[in-house]
Amino acid sequence: MSKFSINNTNKINGLQGTDNNRLENLKNRPAASPNAAARTNETDDLAVSEKAGEFATLKSRVATLPDIRRDLVSTFKSLISTGRFNPPSTEVAGAMLAEEF
């Protein structure tokens, strides 16, 4: 892949000979009108698999879930503040090691 750089005189370094002319022609060409595809009877089609559709649906549903489950936070906050949350140290150590490995 070629690398190009633009300096402050708007010249593109890395292009040689007629490539520079082609670039200038592209820059000076008028933009296509929004309904150019309709005039030439060209259309774009997109086919999405069933799995992709399911993924999109699930992704949008997950996006609506809160980042923090306040009900669980509230429950554990209450258990910790009253001294009723005492998980076995072996479970805590096991969970910590499981995250590392």
JSON list of C-alpha atoms in Angstrom, two decimals:
[
{"chain": "A", "resi": 1, "resn": "MET", "atom": "CA", "xyz": [0.00, 0.00, 0.00]},
{"chain": "A", "resi": 2, "resn": "SER", "atom": "CA", "xyz": [1.36, 3.42, -0.92]},
{"chain": "A", "resi": 3, "resn": "LYS", "atom": "CA", "xyz": [1.58, 6.23, 1.54]},
{"chain": "A", "resi": 4, "resn": "PHE", "atom": "CA", "xyz": [0.76, 9.77, 0.50]},
{"chain": "A", "resi": 5, "resn": "SER", "atom": "CA", "xyz": [1.23, 12.99, 2.38]},
{"chain": "A", "resi": 6, "resn": "ILE", "atom": "CA", "xyz": [-0.33, 16.38, 1.80]},
{"chain": "A", "resi": 7, "resn": "ASN", "atom": "CA", "xyz": [1.81, 19.41, 2.50]},
{"chain": "A", "resi": 8, "resn": "ASN", "atom": "CA", "xyz": [0.57, 22.92, 3.11]},
{"chain": "A", "resi": 9, "resn": "THR", "atom": "CA", "xyz": [0.71, 23.83, -0.59]},
{"chain": "A", "resi": 10, "resn": "ASN", "atom": "CA", "xyz": [-1.95, 21.16, -1.28]},
{"chain": "A", "resi": 11, "resn": "LYS", "atom": "CA", "xyz": [0.41, 19.07, -3.41]},
{"chain": "A", "resi": 12, "resn": "ILE", "atom": "CA", "xyz": [0.31, 15.37, -2.82]},
{"chain": "A", "resi": 13, "resn": "ASN", "atom": "CA", "xyz": [3.74, 13.82, -2.37]},
{"chain": "A", "resi": 14, "resn": "GLY", "atom": "CA", "xyz": [4.17, 10.28, -3.58]},
{"chain": "A", "resi": 15, "resn": "LEU", "atom": "CA", "xyz": [2.33, 10.60, -6.90]},
{"chain": "A", "resi": 16, "resn": "GLN", "atom": "CA", "xyz": [4.36, 10.65, -10.09]},
{"chain": "A", "resi": 17, "resn": "GLY", "atom": "CA", "xyz": [3.73, 12.08, -13.59]},
{"chain": "A", "resi": 18, "resn": "THR", "atom": "CA", "xyz": [0.23, 11.62, -14.94]},
{"chain": "A", "resi": 19, "resn": "ASP", "atom": "CA", "xyz": [-1.09, 10.35, -11.60]},
{"chain": "A", "resi": 20, "resn": "ASN", "atom": "CA", "xyz": [-0.96, 13.94, -10.41]},
{"chain": "A", "resi": 21, "resn": "ASN", "atom": "CA", "xyz": [-2.99, 15.06, -13.45]},
{"chain": "A", "resi": 22, "resn": "ARG", "atom": "CA", "xyz": [-5.59, 12.34, -12.85]},
{"chain": "A", "resi": 23, "resn": "LEU", "atom": "CA", "xyz": [-5.93, 13.47, -9.27]},
{"chain": "A", "resi": 24, "resn": "GLU", "atom": "CA", "xyz": [-6.44, 17.08, -10.37]},
{"chain": "A", "resi": 25, "resn": "ASN", "atom": "CA", "xyz": [-9.08, 15.94, -12.88]},
{"chain": "A", "resi": 26, "resn": "LEU", "atom": "CA", "xyz": [-10.92, 14.05, -10.14]},
{"chain": "A", "resi": 27, "resn": "LYS", "atom": "CA", "xyz": [-10.78, 17.02, -7.80]},
{"chain": "A", "resi": 28, "resn": "ASN", "atom": "CA", "xyz": [-12.15, 19.37, -10.51]},
{"chain": "A", "resi": 29, "resn": "ARG", "atom": "CA", "xyz": [-14.89, 17.03, -11.77]},
{"chain": "A", "resi": 30, "resn": "PRO", "atom": "CA", "xyz": [-18.41, 18.06, -10.69]},
{"chain": "A", "resi": 31, "resn": "ALA", "atom": "CA", "xyz": [-20.02, 15.81, -8.13]},
{"chain": "A", "resi": 32, "resn": "ALA", "atom": "CA", "xyz": [-22.66, 13.38, -9.33]},
{"chain": "A", "resi": 33, "resn": "SER", "atom": "CA", "xyz": [-26.21, 14.49, -8.70]},
{"chain": "A", "resi": 34, "resn": "PRO", "atom": "CA", "xyz": [-28.12, 12.60, -5.99]},
{"chain": "A", "resi": 35, "resn": "ASN", "atom": "CA", "xyz": [-30.43, 10.94, -8.51]},
{"chain": "A", "resi": 36, "resn": "ALA", "atom": "CA", "xyz": [-27.73, 9.94, -10.99]},
{"chain": "A", "resi": 37, "resn": "ALA", "atom": "CA", "xyz": [-28.34, 6.27, -10.20]},
{"chain": "A", "resi": 38, "resn": "ALA", "atom": "CA", "xyz": [-32.03, 6.64, -10.97]},
{"chain": "A", "resi": 39, "resn": "ARG", "atom": "CA", "xyz": [-31.30, 8.20, -14.35]},
{"chain": "A", "resi": 40, "resn": "THR", "atom": "CA", "xyz": [-29.04, 5.33, -15.36]},
{"chain": "A", "resi": 41, "resn": "ASN", "atom": "CA", "xyz": [-31.35, 2.64, -13.92]},
{"chain": "A", "resi": 42, "resn": "GLU", "atom": "CA", "xyz": [-28.63, 1.50, -11.53]},
{"chain": "A", "resi": 43, "resn": "THR", "atom": "CA", "xyz": [-29.64, 0.29, -8.10]},
{"chain": "A", "resi": 44, "resn": "ASP", "atom": "CA", "xyz": [-27.82, -1.16, -5.15]},
{"chain": "A", "resi": 45, "resn": "ASP", "atom": "CA", "xyz": [-29.14, -4.30, -3.50]},
{"chain": "A", "resi": 46, "resn": "LEU", "atom": "CA", "xyz": [-28.33, -5.54, -0.04]},
{"chain": "A", "resi": 47, "resn": "ALA", "atom": "CA", "xyz": [-29.04, -9.08, 1.06]},
{"chain": "A", "resi": 48, "resn": "VAL", "atom": "CA", "xyz": [-28.69, -9.87, 4.74]},
{"chain": "A", "resi": 49, "resn": "SER", "atom": "CA", "xyz": [-28.59, -13.40, 6.05]},
{"chain": "A", "resi": 50, "resn": "GLU", "atom": "CA", "xyz": [-31.03, -14.54, 8.69]},
{"chain": "A", "resi": 51, "resn": "LYS", "atom": "CA", "xyz": [-28.20, -14.82, 11.22]},
{"chain": "A", "resi": 52, "resn": "ALA", "atom": "CA", "xyz": [-27.07, -11.25, 10.47]},
{"chain": "A", "resi": 53, "resn": "GLY", "atom": "CA", "xyz": [-30.63, -10.06, 11.01]},
{"chain": "A", "resi": 54, "resn": "GLU", "atom": "CA", "xyz": [-30.84, -11.90, 14.33]},
{"chain": "A", "resi": 55, "resn": "PHE", "atom": "CA", "xyz": [-27.48, -10.44, 15.35]},
{"chain": "A", "resi": 56, "resn": "ALA", "atom": "CA", "xyz": [-28.65, -6.91, 14.53]},
{"chain": "A", "resi": 57, "resn": "THR", "atom": "CA", "xyz": [-31.83, -7.44, 16.56]},
{"chain": "A", "resi": 58, "resn": "LEU", "atom": "CA", "xyz": [-29.91, -8.79, 19.55]},
{"chain": "A", "resi": 59, "resn": "LYS", "atom": "CA", "xyz": [-27.34, -6.02, 19.32]},
{"chain": "A", "resi": 60, "resn": "SER", "atom": "CA", "xyz": [-30.03, -3.36, 19.43]},
{"chain": "A", "resi": 61, "resn": "ARG", "atom": "CA", "xyz": [-31.69, -5.08, 22.40]},
{"chain": "A", "resi": 62, "resn": "VAL", "atom": "CA", "xyz": [-28.38, -5.28, 24.28]},
{"chain": "A", "resi": 63, "resn": "ALA", "atom": "CA", "xyz": [-27.79, -1.58, 23.59]},
{"chain": "A", "resi": 64, "resn": "THR", "atom": "CA", "xyz": [-30.96, -0.77, 25.55]},
{"chain": "A", "resi": 65, "resn": "LEU", "atom": "CA", "xyz": [-29.78, -2.61, 28.67]},
{"chain": "A", "resi": 66, "resn": "PRO", "atom": "CA", "xyz": [-28.32, -0.47, 31.45]},
{"chain": "A", "resi": 67, "resn": "ASP", "atom": "CA", "xyz": [-24.58, -0.57, 32.04]},
{"chain": "A", "resi": 68, "resn": "ILE", "atom": "CA", "xyz": [-25.15, -0.99, 35.78]},
{"chain": "A", "resi": 69, "resn": "ARG", "atom": "CA", "xyz": [-27.73, -3.32, 37.27]},
{"chain": "A", "resi": 70, "resn": "ARG", "atom": "CA", "xyz": [-28.84, -1.03, 40.08]},
{"chain": "A", "resi": 71, "resn": "ASP", "atom": "CA", "xyz": [-31.03, -3.73, 41.64]},
{"chain": "A", "resi": 72, "resn": "LEU", "atom": "CA", "xyz": [-28.00, -5.96, 42.22]},
{"chain": "A", "resi": 73, "resn": "VAL", "atom": "CA", "xyz": [-25.85, -3.07, 43.38]},
{"chain": "A", "resi": 74, "resn": "SER", "atom": "CA", "xyz": [-28.51, -2.10, 45.90]},
{"chain": "A", "resi": 75, "resn": "THR", "atom": "CA", "xyz": [-28.84, -5.67, 47.16]},
{"chain": "A", "resi": 76, "resn": "PHE", "atom": "CA", "xyz": [-25.11, -6.18, 47.63]},
{"chain": "A", "resi": 77, "resn": "LYS", "atom": "CA", "xyz": [-24.66, -2.72, 49.14]},
{"chain": "A", "resi": 78, "resn": "SER", "atom": "CA", "xyz": [-27.26, -3.58, 51.75]},
{"chain": "A", "resi": 79, "resn": "LEU", "atom": "CA", "xyz": [-25.71, -7.01, 52.45]},
{"chain": "A", "resi": 80, "resn": "ILE", "atom": "CA", "xyz": [-22.22, -5.53, 52.83]},
{"chain": "A", "resi": 81, "resn": "SER", "atom": "CA", "xyz": [-23.30, -2.63, 55.04]},
{"chain": "A", "resi": 82, "resn": "THR", "atom": "CA", "xyz": [-25.17, -4.94, 57.41]},
{"chain": "A", "resi": 83, "resn": "GLY", "atom": "CA", "xyz": [-22.33, -7.48, 57.52]},
{"chain": "A", "resi": 84, "resn": "ARG", "atom": "CA", "xyz": [-24.42, -10.24, 55.95]},
{"chain": "A", "resi": 85, "resn": "PHE", "atom": "CA", "xyz": [-22.24, -10.65, 52.85]},
{"chain": "A", "resi": 86, "resn": "ASN", "atom": "CA", "xyz": [-19.48, -13.07, 53.76]},
{"chain": "A", "resi": 87, "resn": "PRO", "atom": "CA", "xyz": [-18.43, -15.13, 50.76]},
{"chain": "A", "resi": 88, "resn": "PRO", "atom": "CA", "xyz": [-15.99, -17.96, 51.49]},
{"chain": "A", "resi": 89, "resn": "SER", "atom": "CA", "xyz": [-12.40, -16.82, 50.94]},
{"chain": "A", "resi": 90, "resn": "THR", "atom": "CA", "xyz": [-11.74, -19.86, 48.72]},
{"chain": "A", "resi": 91, "resn": "GLU", "atom": "CA", "xyz": [-14.50, -18.70, 46.34]},
{"chain": "A", "resi": 92, "resn": "VAL", "atom": "CA", "xyz": [-13.07, -15.16, 46.25]},
{"chain": "A", "resi": 93, "resn": "ALA", "atom": "CA", "xyz": [-9.56, -16.48, 45.57]},
{"chain": "A", "resi": 94, "resn": "GLY", "atom": "CA", "xyz": [-10.85, -18.88, 42.92]},
{"chain": "A", "resi": 95, "resn": "ALA", "atom": "CA", "xyz": [-12.73, -16.09, 41.13]},
{"chain": "A", "resi": 96, "resn": "MET", "atom": "CA", "xyz": [-9.67, -13.83, 41.23]},
{"chain": "A", "resi": 97, "resn": "LEU", "atom": "CA", "xyz": [-7.45, -16.55, 39.79]},
{"chain": "A", "resi": 98, "resn": "ALA", "atom": "CA", "xyz": [-10.01, -17.44, 37.14]},
{"chain": "A", "resi": 99, "resn": "GLU", "atom": "CA", "xyz": [-9.95, -13.84, 35.88]},
{"chain": "A", "resi": 100, "resn": "GLU", "atom": "CA", "xyz": [-6.15, -13.91, 35.58]},
{"chain": "A", "resi": 101, "resn": "PHE", "atom": "CA", "xyz": [-5.91, -17.21, 33.76]}
]
